[in-house]
Amino acid sequence: MKNFVQPKVFLIGATKISLSDLAEYLNYTDQTEFAKEIDEARNQYLSDGEILCSFYAKLCYASLTTKKNKNISKVRGVYDNILNTIESQHESVFEHASLNFVITDCSRVFTHEIVRHRVGTAFSQTSGRYVRTDELNIVVDPILESVYENVEHVRSYLEDAYKFIEHKMLDGITDFDEKKRRTSALRRILPNGQANEIGFTINLRSLRHLIELRTSRHAEWEIRVIFNQIAELVKDKYPGIFADAKYENIRSLNEITFKNKKI
Ligand SMILES: Cc1cc2nc3c(=O)[nH]c(=O)nc-3n(C[C@H](O)[C@H](O)[C@H](O)COP(=O)(O)OP(=O)(O)OC[C@H]3O[C@@H](n4cnc5c(N)ncnc54)[C@H](O)[C@@H]3O)c2cc1C
């Protein structure tokens, strides 16, 4: 059906290392050996975000090199350090790197759920106060396939009703604040399934928490679809963060758990 849509996620940004500035710090503190660890980590296709998190983990123990802490005689590479950080429940260091996503054609059902996550997240979503509805697109769960025609009737009835009332309430209004007040009032007749957009930033620690919670077999269909897409976009780019991921196919989507995540 033309006005039935499915959510789509795009990864549009991620924390990067400023190598020249980091080199300046390493030089200043006589720890230039860590630059070799960065090269090795990059050869292992680790992300800048993971390297940065490992840097902060190592900073805690003065273990960027063997020179700063007499308690240590060797240092772990970045990948091993990430695994050890996960196992030792020192996951707070994963709060240093964030990923930026934009999700299009997602419903208000999904956005109501996702914005409940307060820790390590940031959201910016389509404003129902400012943005008028020209076309009512609905995010439809395929479980409704046998009644798609009926759903389309409801959708098209709501779209027509909205346009009729919008025409009566907004035609000829030129004052911007008045348009906003009326647009905001009109959104109350729109359904939860209406497609809209949300920008979403999350740090790597919270990402592990949300992927587990939101790909679970008990989670709602749309949020599972979206977090499956997020995991697909991220898992090869962040091999350290996903090193302990376990995948189980439940109703055609992955349920992802992190074996060593304890918090
Ligand atoms: C299957 C499922 C069903 C749900 N059903 C409902 C429902 O019917 N009604 C409803 O209102 N909500 C519901 N929710 C939403 C749920 O209650 C949470 O608000 C949402 O999942 C956010 O998760 P979080 O608390 O882990 O928050 P996050 O912000 O992701 O927090 C991450 C972690 O930080 C810690 N934390 C965060 N804030 C605090 C705090 N203030 N104090 C102490 N520790 C904190 C907790 O350990 C938390 O797990 C449901 C969620 C799921 C997954």
Short mmCIF file of C-alpha atoms and ligand atoms in Angstrom, two decimals:
data_model
loop_
_atom_site.label_atom_id
_atom_site.label_comp_id
_atom_site.label_asym_id
_atom_site.label_seq_id
_atom_site.Cartn_x
_atom_site.Cartn_y
_atom_site.Cartn_z
CA MET A 1 0.00 0.00 0.00
CA LYS A 2 1.34 3.39 -1.02
CA ASN A 3 1.05 5.06 2.39
CA PHE A 4 2.31 2.12 4.43
CA VAL A 5 5.98 2.60 5.34
CA GLN A 6 8.74 0.82 7.21
CA PRO A 7 11.40 2.44 9.42
CA LYS A 8 14.91 2.98 8.11
CA VAL A 9 18.00 3.84 10.16
CA PHE A 10 21.05 5.80 8.98
CA LEU A 11 24.33 6.08 10.89
CA ILE A 12 25.36 9.67 10.20
CA GLY A 13 28.16 10.39 12.67
CA ALA A 14 30.54 8.96 15.23
CA THR A 15 33.21 10.11 17.68
CA LYS A 16 36.58 10.45 15.97
CA ILE A 17 40.10 10.76 17.33
CA SER A 18 42.08 13.89 16.65
CA LEU A 19 45.32 12.02 16.03
CA SER A 20 47.61 15.05 15.91
CA ASP A 21 46.27 16.34 19.24
CA LEU A 22 46.50 12.92 20.84
CA ALA A 23 50.07 12.61 19.54
CA GLU A 24 50.85 15.95 21.15
CA TYR A 25 49.59 14.63 24.51
CA LEU A 26 51.55 11.37 24.13
CA ASN A 27 54.67 13.32 23.27
CA TYR A 28 54.18 15.74 26.17
CA THR A 29 53.74 12.87 28.65
CA ASP A 30 56.45 10.62 27.11
CA GLN A 31 54.06 7.86 26.06
CA THR A 32 54.53 7.89 22.29
CA GLU A 33 54.60 4.05 22.26
CA PHE A 34 50.81 4.12 22.45
CA ALA A 35 50.76 5.50 18.87
CA LYS A 36 51.87 2.00 17.73
CA GLU A 37 48.90 0.47 19.58
CA ILE A 38 46.61 2.84 17.68
CA ASP A 39 48.09 1.71 14.36
CA GLU A 40 47.65 -1.93 15.34
CA ALA A 41 44.06 -1.33 16.47
CA ARG A 42 43.29 0.36 13.15
CA ASN A 43 44.81 -2.61 11.31
CA GLN A 44 42.38 -4.78 13.28
CA TYR A 45 39.54 -2.54 12.00
CA LEU A 46 38.72 -1.17 15.44
CA SER A 47 36.88 2.14 15.38
CA ASP A 48 38.17 5.47 16.60
CA GLY A 49 35.47 5.36 19.29
CA GLU A 50 36.74 2.05 20.63
CA ILE A 51 40.37 3.20 20.54
CA LEU A 52 39.39 6.34 22.45
CA CYS A 53 37.50 4.31 25.08
CA SER A 54 40.51 2.03 25.47
CA PHE A 55 42.73 5.10 25.82
CA TYR A 56 40.60 6.30 28.75
CA ALA A 57 40.54 2.82 30.32
CA LYS A 58 44.33 2.67 30.11
CA LEU A 59 44.62 6.22 31.46
CA CYS A 60 42.97 4.98 34.69
CA TYR A 61 45.77 2.47 35.27
CA ALA A 62 48.63 4.45 33.72
CA SER A 63 48.93 1.55 31.28
CA LEU A 64 49.25 3.32 27.93
CA THR A 65 52.89 2.20 28.12
CA THR A 66 54.94 0.22 30.63
CA LYS A 67 56.84 3.35 31.67
CA LYS A 68 54.38 5.04 34.01
CA ASN A 69 53.34 2.39 36.50
CA LYS A 70 55.90 0.13 38.13
CA ASN A 71 53.14 -2.38 38.93
CA ILE A 72 52.95 -3.40 35.27
CA SER A 73 55.53 -5.08 33.06
CA LYS A 74 53.48 -5.37 29.84
CA VAL A 75 50.47 -3.66 28.31
CA ARG A 76 47.47 -5.10 26.49
CA GLY A 77 46.65 -4.12 22.93
CA VAL A 78 43.50 -2.07 22.39
CA TYR A 79 41.32 -5.05 21.40
CA ASP A 80 42.34 -7.13 24.45
CA ASN A 81 41.93 -4.10 26.64
CA ILE A 82 38.34 -3.63 25.41
CA LEU A 83 37.53 -7.28 26.13
CA ASN A 84 39.09 -6.99 29.58
CA THR A 85 37.21 -3.75 30.24
CA ILE A 86 33.91 -5.52 29.49
CA GLU A 87 34.81 -8.55 31.61
CA SER A 88 35.89 -6.45 34.56
CA GLN A 89 32.66 -4.38 34.43
CA HIS A 90 34.56 -1.16 33.78
CA GLU A 91 32.02 -0.26 31.07
CA SER A 92 31.80 3.40 32.11
CA VAL A 93 34.74 4.06 29.75
CA PHE A 94 32.40 3.25 26.83
CA GLU A 95 30.53 6.45 27.63
CA HIS A 96 33.37 8.42 25.97
CA ALA A 97 32.31 7.61 22.40
CA SER A 98 28.96 8.26 20.78
CA LEU A 99 27.15 7.39 17.57
CA ASN A 100 24.68 9.61 15.73
CA PHE A 101 21.69 8.07 13.98
CA VAL A 102 18.70 9.41 12.12
CA ILE A 103 15.62 7.22 11.76
CA THR A 104 13.07 8.00 9.11
CA ASP A 105 9.55 6.58 8.67
CA CYS A 106 9.28 5.55 12.31
CA SER A 107 6.04 5.84 14.23
CA ARG A 108 5.11 7.75 17.36
CA VAL A 109 4.71 4.31 18.96
CA PHE A 110 8.45 3.84 18.51
CA THR A 111 9.45 7.39 19.49
CA HIS A 112 7.38 7.24 22.72
CA GLU A 113 9.30 4.11 23.70
CA ILE A 114 12.81 5.14 22.72
CA VAL A 115 12.74 8.51 24.48
CA ARG A 116 12.24 6.73 27.82
CA HIS A 117 15.98 5.98 27.74
CA ARG A 118 17.48 8.90 29.60
CA VAL A 119 21.05 7.79 30.23
CA GLY A 120 23.68 8.38 27.54
CA THR A 121 21.16 9.40 24.89
CA ALA A 122 20.00 12.53 23.04
CA PHE A 123 16.90 12.91 20.85
CA SER A 124 15.49 15.40 18.35
CA GLN A 125 12.19 14.47 16.75
CA THR A 126 9.71 15.90 14.25
CA SER A 127 7.69 18.64 15.92
CA GLY A 128 3.96 18.04 15.89
CA ARG A 129 3.51 21.71 16.81
CA TYR A 130 5.31 23.12 13.77
CA VAL A 131 4.99 20.49 11.08
CA ARG A 132 1.71 20.04 9.26
CA THR A 133 0.60 16.67 7.91
CA ASP A 134 0.27 16.78 4.12
CA GLU A 135 0.20 13.05 3.66
CA LEU A 136 -0.61 10.56 6.42
CA ASN A 137 1.93 7.73 6.17
CA ILE A 138 1.56 4.87 8.62
CA VAL A 139 4.17 2.42 9.91
CA VAL A 140 2.43 -0.94 9.59
CA ASP A 141 3.40 -4.13 11.37
CA PRO A 142 3.26 -7.05 8.86
CA ILE A 143 1.29 -9.04 11.46
CA LEU A 144 -1.69 -7.02 10.16
CA GLU A 145 -1.21 -8.24 6.59
CA SER A 146 -4.56 -10.04 6.47
CA VAL A 147 -6.36 -6.77 7.34
CA TYR A 148 -4.22 -4.34 5.32
CA GLU A 149 -7.24 -3.21 3.33
CA ASN A 150 -9.15 -2.34 6.48
CA VAL A 151 -6.13 -0.53 7.89
CA GLU A 152 -5.89 1.45 4.65
CA HIS A 153 -9.56 2.46 5.01
CA VAL A 154 -8.92 3.82 8.50
CA ARG A 155 -5.74 5.57 7.35
CA SER A 156 -7.40 7.23 4.39
CA TYR A 157 -10.45 8.23 6.46
CA LEU A 158 -8.18 9.90 9.06
CA GLU A 159 -6.16 11.63 6.34
CA ASP A 160 -9.32 13.02 4.73
CA ALA A 161 -10.76 14.07 8.11
CA TYR A 162 -7.49 15.77 9.04
CA LYS A 163 -7.29 17.64 5.73
CA PHE A 164 -10.94 18.73 6.00
CA ILE A 165 -10.47 20.17 9.51
CA GLU A 166 -7.05 21.59 8.63
CA HIS A 167 -8.58 23.42 5.67
CA LYS A 168 -11.26 24.93 7.96
CA MET A 169 -8.79 25.86 10.70
CA LEU A 170 -5.70 26.99 8.79
CA ASP A 171 -6.66 28.34 5.38
CA GLY A 172 -6.09 32.07 5.31
CA ILE A 173 -4.24 32.21 8.65
CA THR A 174 -0.98 34.12 8.17
CA ASP A 175 0.19 34.78 11.73
CA PHE A 176 2.90 32.19 12.48
CA ASP A 177 2.10 31.76 16.20
CA GLU A 178 -1.58 31.25 15.42
CA LYS A 179 -0.68 28.64 12.75
CA LYS A 180 1.49 26.86 15.31
CA ARG A 181 -1.28 26.84 17.96
CA ARG A 182 -3.76 25.39 15.47
CA THR A 183 -1.33 22.85 14.00
CA SER A 184 -0.51 21.71 17.53
CA ALA A 185 -4.21 21.28 18.39
CA LEU A 186 -4.88 19.33 15.18
CA ARG A 187 -2.16 16.72 15.85
CA ARG A 188 -4.41 15.18 18.51
CA ILE A 189 -6.53 13.54 15.86
CA LEU A 190 -3.52 11.89 14.21
CA PRO A 191 -2.73 8.24 15.06
CA ASN A 192 0.25 6.82 16.96
CA GLY A 193 1.29 4.95 13.83
CA GLN A 194 1.97 8.19 11.91
CA ALA A 195 5.43 8.13 10.31
CA ASN A 196 7.88 10.76 11.42
CA GLU A 197 11.60 11.16 12.07
CA ILE A 198 13.90 11.14 15.05
CA GLY A 199 17.57 11.97 15.41
CA PHE A 200 19.20 9.86 18.05
CA THR A 201 22.67 10.00 19.63
CA ILE A 202 23.90 7.35 22.03
CA ASN A 203 27.14 6.43 23.73
CA LEU A 204 28.62 2.95 23.30
CA ARG A 205 27.78 1.81 26.82
CA SER A 206 24.10 2.74 26.50
CA LEU A 207 24.07 1.25 23.00
CA ARG A 208 24.92 -2.18 24.43
CA HIS A 209 22.15 -1.76 27.03
CA LEU A 210 19.55 -0.68 24.46
CA ILE A 211 20.45 -3.32 21.88
CA GLU A 212 19.87 -6.03 24.48
CA LEU A 213 16.65 -4.53 25.77
CA ARG A 214 15.21 -3.58 22.39
CA THR A 215 16.07 -6.63 20.29
CA SER A 216 14.62 -8.90 22.97
CA ARG A 217 11.85 -11.25 21.84
CA HIS A 218 9.62 -9.42 24.34
CA ALA A 219 10.16 -6.00 22.76
CA GLU A 220 7.68 -4.43 20.36
CA TRP A 221 7.99 -5.28 16.62
CA GLU A 222 9.04 -1.84 15.35
CA ILE A 223 11.65 -1.19 18.02
CA ARG A 224 13.08 -4.68 17.31
CA VAL A 225 13.26 -3.87 13.58
CA ILE A 226 15.04 -0.60 14.30
CA PHE A 227 17.54 -2.04 16.78
CA ASN A 228 18.28 -4.89 14.38
CA GLN A 229 19.12 -2.26 11.75
CA ILE A 230 21.24 -0.34 14.26
CA ALA A 231 23.17 -3.51 15.18
CA GLU A 232 23.71 -4.29 11.46
CA LEU A 233 25.05 -0.79 10.84
CA VAL A 234 27.40 -0.89 13.81
CA LYS A 235 28.61 -4.42 14.47
CA ASP A 236 31.38 -4.61 11.83
CA LYS A 237 32.53 -1.06 12.51
CA TYR A 238 32.76 -1.70 16.29
CA PRO A 239 34.13 -5.25 16.57
CA GLY A 240 35.34 -4.74 20.16
CA ILE A 241 31.98 -3.59 21.48
CA PHE A 242 30.29 -6.53 19.72
CA ALA A 243 32.96 -9.13 20.60
CA ASP A 244 30.73 -10.82 23.20
CA ALA A 245 27.48 -10.51 21.20
CA LYS A 246 25.27 -13.60 20.88
CA TYR A 247 22.60 -13.77 18.19
CA GLU A 248 19.38 -15.78 18.21
CA ASN A 249 16.80 -15.55 15.47
CA ILE A 250 13.36 -14.91 16.95
CA ARG A 251 10.44 -14.20 14.58
CA SER A 252 12.81 -13.31 11.69
CA LEU A 253 14.76 -10.76 13.73
CA ASN A 254 17.89 -11.12 15.84
CA GLU A 255 17.67 -11.14 19.59
CA ILE A 256 21.09 -9.90 20.67
CA THR A 257 22.59 -10.42 24.10
CA PHE A 258 26.05 -9.53 25.36
CA LYS A 259 27.56 -12.49 27.16
CA ASN A 260 29.79 -10.48 29.49
CA LYS A 261 27.51 -7.51 30.15
CA LYS A 262 26.74 -7.47 33.83
CA ILE A 263 25.52 -3.90 34.28
C1 LIG B 1 9.57 -4.89 27.61
C2 LIG B 1 9.34 -3.49 28.12
C3 LIG B 1 8.07 -3.10 28.53
C4 LIG B 1 7.86 -1.81 29.02
N1 LIG B 1 6.60 -1.44 29.40
C5 LIG B 1 6.37 -0.22 29.93
C6 LIG B 1 5.09 0.19 30.35
O1 LIG B 1 4.12 -0.56 30.27
N2 LIG B 1 4.92 1.43 30.87
C7 LIG B 1 5.97 2.30 30.99
O2 LIG B 1 5.79 3.42 31.51
N3 LIG B 1 7.21 1.96 30.57
C8 LIG B 1 7.44 0.74 30.04
N4 LIG B 1 8.69 0.40 29.60
C9 LIG B 1 9.75 1.40 29.68
C10 LIG B 1 10.71 1.13 30.85
O3 LIG B 1 10.04 1.21 32.10
C11 LIG B 1 11.88 2.13 30.87
O4 LIG B 1 11.39 3.43 31.11
C12 LIG B 1 12.64 2.16 29.56
O5 LIG B 1 12.87 0.87 29.09
C13 LIG B 1 13.96 2.89 29.79
O6 LIG B 1 14.92 1.96 30.29
P1 LIG B 1 15.90 2.24 31.48
O7 LIG B 1 15.14 2.49 32.76
O8 LIG B 1 16.87 1.13 31.48
O9 LIG B 1 16.51 3.68 31.14
P2 LIG B 1 17.93 4.15 30.65
O10 LIG B 1 17.88 5.62 30.57
O11 LIG B 1 18.31 3.43 29.41
O12 LIG B 1 18.87 3.79 31.85
C14 LIG B 1 19.93 2.87 31.78
C15 LIG B 1 20.17 2.28 33.16
O13 LIG B 1 20.62 3.31 34.04
C16 LIG B 1 20.07 3.10 35.35
N5 LIG B 1 19.18 4.24 35.67
C17 LIG B 1 18.63 5.10 34.81
N6 LIG B 1 17.92 6.04 35.44
C18 LIG B 1 18.01 5.74 36.75
C19 LIG B 1 17.48 6.34 37.93
N7 LIG B 1 16.72 7.43 37.87
N8 LIG B 1 17.76 5.77 39.10
C20 LIG B 1 18.56 4.68 39.19
N9 LIG B 1 19.09 4.05 38.10
C21 LIG B 1 18.84 4.60 36.91
C22 LIG B 1 19.30 1.79 35.29
O14 LIG B 1 20.17 0.73 35.66
C23 LIG B 1 18.93 1.69 33.83
O15 LIG B 1 18.66 0.37 33.39
C24 LIG B 1 8.93 -0.89 29.10
C25 LIG B 1 10.21 -1.28 28.67
C26 LIG B 1 10.43 -2.56 28.19
C27 LIG B 1 11.81 -2.95 27.71
#
